Amino acid sequence: MTLSTLWFILIGLLFAIFLFLEGFDFGVGMATRFLAKDDLERTAIMSTIGPHWDGNETWLVTAGGAMFASLPMWYASLFSGYYILFLLVLVGLILRGVSFEFHKHAETRTGKNLWMWAFFAGSIIPPFFLCMILLSMVQGIPMDAAGNAFPKFFDVVNLLSIVGGVAGVLLSLVHGLNFIRLRIEGPLRDRARKLNQILYPILFLGEVVFAVLVFLQTDFFTKRFFSSLIITLLIVLFSLLGYYGVLKNREGWSFAGSGLALSMVIVLLFNGLFPRVMIATNPAHSILIKDAANSPYTLTIMTIVACILVPIVAIYFIWSYSLFTKRINPRENTVKY
Amino acid sequence: MLGVGLSIVSLARFQFAMTTVFHFFFVPFSIGMGFLVAIMETIYAVKKDKVYLDMAKFWGKIFLLSFAVGIVTGIIQEFQFGMNWSEYSRFMGDVFGAPLAIEALLAFFIESVFIGIWMFTWDRFKPGVHAFMIWMTSIGTMLSAIWILAANSFMQHPTGFKINNTTGRIQLTDFGAVVANPQLWKVFPHVILAAFMTAAVVIAGMSAWGLLRKKKDENHFFKTSLRFGLWASLIFAIASAGAGDLQTQQIIKDQPMKFAATEGIYEDTKDPAPWTVVELIDAKDHKASGKIEVPGVLSILAYHKLSGSVKGMNTINKELHAKYDNKFGKDMNYYVPPKTLFWSFRVMTGIDALVMLVALVGLIFSRKKKDTIENHKWMLVVLGLSIWLPFIGNSAGWFITEFGRYPWIVYGLFTIAQAVSPTSTVASLLFSNIIYFLLFTLLGGVMVWYCRQTLHHGPYFEEADSKQNVDPFAKEAFGQ
């Protein structure tokens, strides 16, 4: 395996970890409207991710940085090609990022409401448009010989990209509810489970539609039939695991299942892309990993750096989660956060 | 920057300037705040003087507000290289990506994880252990500055690379040389010390407003904060000026045009070189008039000795044409925007000197033996208004650094015009400029408003409040 392929896999891994972690952050943000019934519950829900959301989002920043550092031609084409969509993702992330602090400081009901809505909007916009970008990209878009992407409106907005965006939002919501079941006690915990009992059947329907559209609209199943099939089945299987956890009230299983299902979506896309990073409608203009990559010297340095730093990050990251394990009860304590 | 038409390059440049300047209001402020709050908490952990705990908590709130806005405006930057400057990303990917990725892995994770722990564990750890969390956050912010400045220093003064013959792009040959770039180790101390000064001035200024409220129970708190802020302002204003002087020596060597422009010199000076205090610049005809000069001072600034002339922009322009014409063509304009640089330099250094003066006077009025600062309302108002000075000074400093690199994005290798995304359209850039402008107005306004409100409530507001309410992550909630 070449270093550039290794970095393609590493970028995929970083995105997968990002979706696993920030996925439930997004879901928690959505739950402020879909699950909570009053401000007290909304604030309690928000506070479940208070210490974690920033660290979780750093995985996206790292994935972006790693893309720039190892496969810059991909980074350049993707980010410039989907300019408006990335702008919308950024607007969502900005609103969401400030909402925690600003909500804490707001003193009027209107102010609190405003930032709680910003938190909700900032939790639903990024997963929708990120998934939309990824699923538009894998269908193949117009590109020039220099590697610039010029997706037309219907290359970006089409059935698969919209279904993909909705599926990303739905999976995040389900994942977020599973996280809430782990972190909150009282009626909210039960309601989150009940809501997931309704959402999971819808999710399964969505996953089937998604799989059919991926089969029809991309070359994943013609290029790599077996691996694509297996990964698609894994997405469903992990979702079933999550559903099992909902039915049997096993919260840990639910959380692991929905998180892994989200990660598997990235695995499916990266598996289908390989050995390309951008798929052009004219195959001659597609960008291959080897053409997108940096020099072996740079990649060697990056590999050494990653081998040293990623394990250290993982250790204190997990430790930071172990500090906040006590369940939050929105009714017993007036949540100040 | 003003008077540009709606071309793709100028819109992309405007957006980059707007987003980085706004981001850079909060970056030095957060770096400095994190550091000073860490010192406050450490003093508390060592001396067990409760006022320092109150200070760490109160100024910690301001730090968190600034940090939040700093983070969200920082994400824009990482995406922006790919979105608006894709040709730059392709050209520079082999060099630029590595510091950026290391910044994320080494710095962003430390600061984001430890700030999350620090926020919610006031009652769970011993003071020394809790102070460790803010120190980690603070170290994270400083590491982040090193790596992004490493990338920027390469753009000012490329080292450790070659141009790949087949692709025409930069290829890294010596990573050690990128990290050891002399520009980096001259600019980093200057930036970091200016960051400490920024936070110190804000602490002193907000404390002055606090003292004006004349609340008896808050007097000791704001007085201690004021003295702390004033001492830090004075020390770091002097230190950042010293570091800036060292940086100047480097700039004369690497980017003579930038230096000549900050001093408004068109023709070579006499020997020893006089320093121009003010002058009228005619950027069109490349000449200056109405100079007020101090003899010999520029030689001291430039070479630390009483002799030596300084090259003017006209000479440097000719030299640059001779050096680069066969690669970039005869039509290049190598003059950097002289008015922007000349006045930015005077604003930056003037503000630094003003901060020293104000801090010194404030310290004299509030000295232990004869503490009369409350009687001098005007002094408190001056201190309160000084809050804004370092932010203007920081922006002026970045103007010099970034405009002074014109017309290159990577000095001597790649021009700004070459770097912009070929996919950009005027419509999409106009759209993003408007969106960012509206967002920043909102964020900046709200952030200042909440800082003001926090000050209005004073340091003992939350404690009275928390008698009825329990924080979800407080000790009670965890049952420890």
XYZ file of C-alpha atoms in Angstrom, chain A residues 106-248:
143
model
C -28.919 35.475 27.453
C -31.269 36.700 30.158
C -34.509 37.397 28.399
C -36.818 34.671 27.167
C -36.464 35.981 23.631
C -32.685 35.858 23.870
C -32.668 32.313 25.209
C -35.135 31.254 22.524
C -33.096 32.877 19.788
C -29.879 31.025 20.664
C -31.737 27.779 21.274
C -33.133 28.074 17.737
C -29.633 28.898 16.476
C -28.452 25.694 18.173
C -31.234 23.741 16.453
C -30.608 25.272 13.025
C -26.872 24.847 13.419
C -27.422 21.174 14.215
C -29.617 20.374 11.231
C -27.938 22.427 8.472
C -24.379 20.981 8.574
C -25.233 17.247 8.464
C -27.789 17.825 5.708
C -25.474 19.776 3.436
C -22.354 17.749 4.224
C -24.136 14.542 3.217
C -25.574 16.333 0.213
C -22.083 17.363 -0.917
C -20.706 13.835 -0.510
C -23.581 12.173 -2.323
C -23.564 14.676 -5.119
C -19.819 14.224 -5.556
C -19.881 10.435 -5.848
C -22.380 10.554 -8.725
C -19.828 12.228 -10.977
C -19.824 15.918 -11.849
C -18.523 18.078 -14.701
C -14.822 18.787 -14.253
C -12.093 20.309 -16.407
C -8.684 18.844 -17.128
C -7.058 21.003 -14.452
C -9.216 19.370 -11.785
C -11.690 22.187 -11.245
C -15.219 21.031 -10.482
C -18.188 22.834 -12.012
C -21.267 21.039 -10.686
C -24.528 22.322 -12.198
C -27.617 22.874 -10.092
C -29.041 19.417 -10.764
C -25.674 17.790 -10.138
C -25.911 19.157 -6.636
C -29.641 18.988 -6.010
C -30.998 15.641 -7.140
C -32.899 12.720 -5.718
C -29.880 10.866 -4.309
C -28.231 13.940 -2.792
C -31.481 14.991 -1.119
C -32.223 11.485 0.138
C -28.618 11.322 1.339
C -28.956 14.633 3.166
C -32.209 13.560 4.795
C -30.726 10.176 5.708
C -27.733 11.913 7.314
C -30.055 14.127 9.342
C -32.266 11.213 10.352
C -29.341 9.008 11.362
C -27.867 11.876 13.384
C -31.196 12.461 15.119
C -31.573 8.782 16.003
C -27.965 8.735 17.212
C -28.501 11.876 19.282
C -31.600 10.391 20.910
C -29.604 7.294 21.780
C -26.986 9.530 23.375
C -29.672 11.345 25.367
C -30.920 7.964 26.615
C -27.431 7.398 28.007
C -26.963 10.803 29.582
C -30.329 11.904 30.974
C -32.650 10.365 33.499
C -36.343 10.803 34.062
C -39.164 11.080 31.553
C -36.936 12.482 28.804
C -34.976 9.260 28.726
C -38.147 7.234 28.123
C -39.507 9.672 25.603
C -36.257 9.535 23.641
C -36.651 5.766 23.450
C -40.300 6.037 22.408
C -39.435 8.551 19.691
C -36.744 6.228 18.379
C -39.294 3.385 18.240
C -41.137 5.497 15.687
C -38.036 6.831 13.905
C -36.244 3.537 13.315
C -38.861 2.069 10.909
C -38.718 5.316 8.923
C -34.936 5.092 8.943
C -35.012 1.538 7.563
C -37.276 2.666 4.749
C -34.886 5.559 4.076
C -31.887 3.240 4.040
C -33.521 0.975 1.463
C -34.341 3.939 -0.775
C -30.810 5.219 -0.257
C -29.253 1.873 -1.177
C -31.379 1.580 -4.328
C -30.451 5.111 -5.394
C -26.753 4.496 -4.748
C -27.083 1.359 -6.885
C -28.732 3.296 -9.708
C -26.961 6.641 -9.597
C -23.343 5.702 -8.813
C -20.897 3.189 -10.195
C -20.216 1.712 -6.742
C -21.964 -1.572 -7.443
C -20.545 -1.998 -10.918
C -16.983 -1.194 -9.822
C -16.896 -3.017 -6.490
C -20.014 -5.057 -6.091
C -19.173 -7.229 -3.099
C -17.559 -4.679 -0.833
C -20.319 -2.146 -1.564
C -22.951 -4.754 -0.851
C -21.335 -5.831 2.404
C -20.913 -2.263 3.666
C -24.509 -1.397 2.728
C -25.648 -4.460 4.661
C -23.485 -3.355 7.590
C -25.235 0.040 7.639
C -28.567 -1.768 7.914
C -27.181 -4.283 10.390
C -25.819 -1.628 12.729
C -29.129 0.218 12.470
C -30.889 -3.021 13.393
C -28.556 -3.331 16.362
C -29.591 0.159 17.414
C -33.259 -0.765 16.991
C -32.726 -3.923 19.043
C -31.275 -1.722 21.775
C -34.369 0.465 21.606
C -36.768 -2.449 21.843
C -34.870 -4.262 24.615
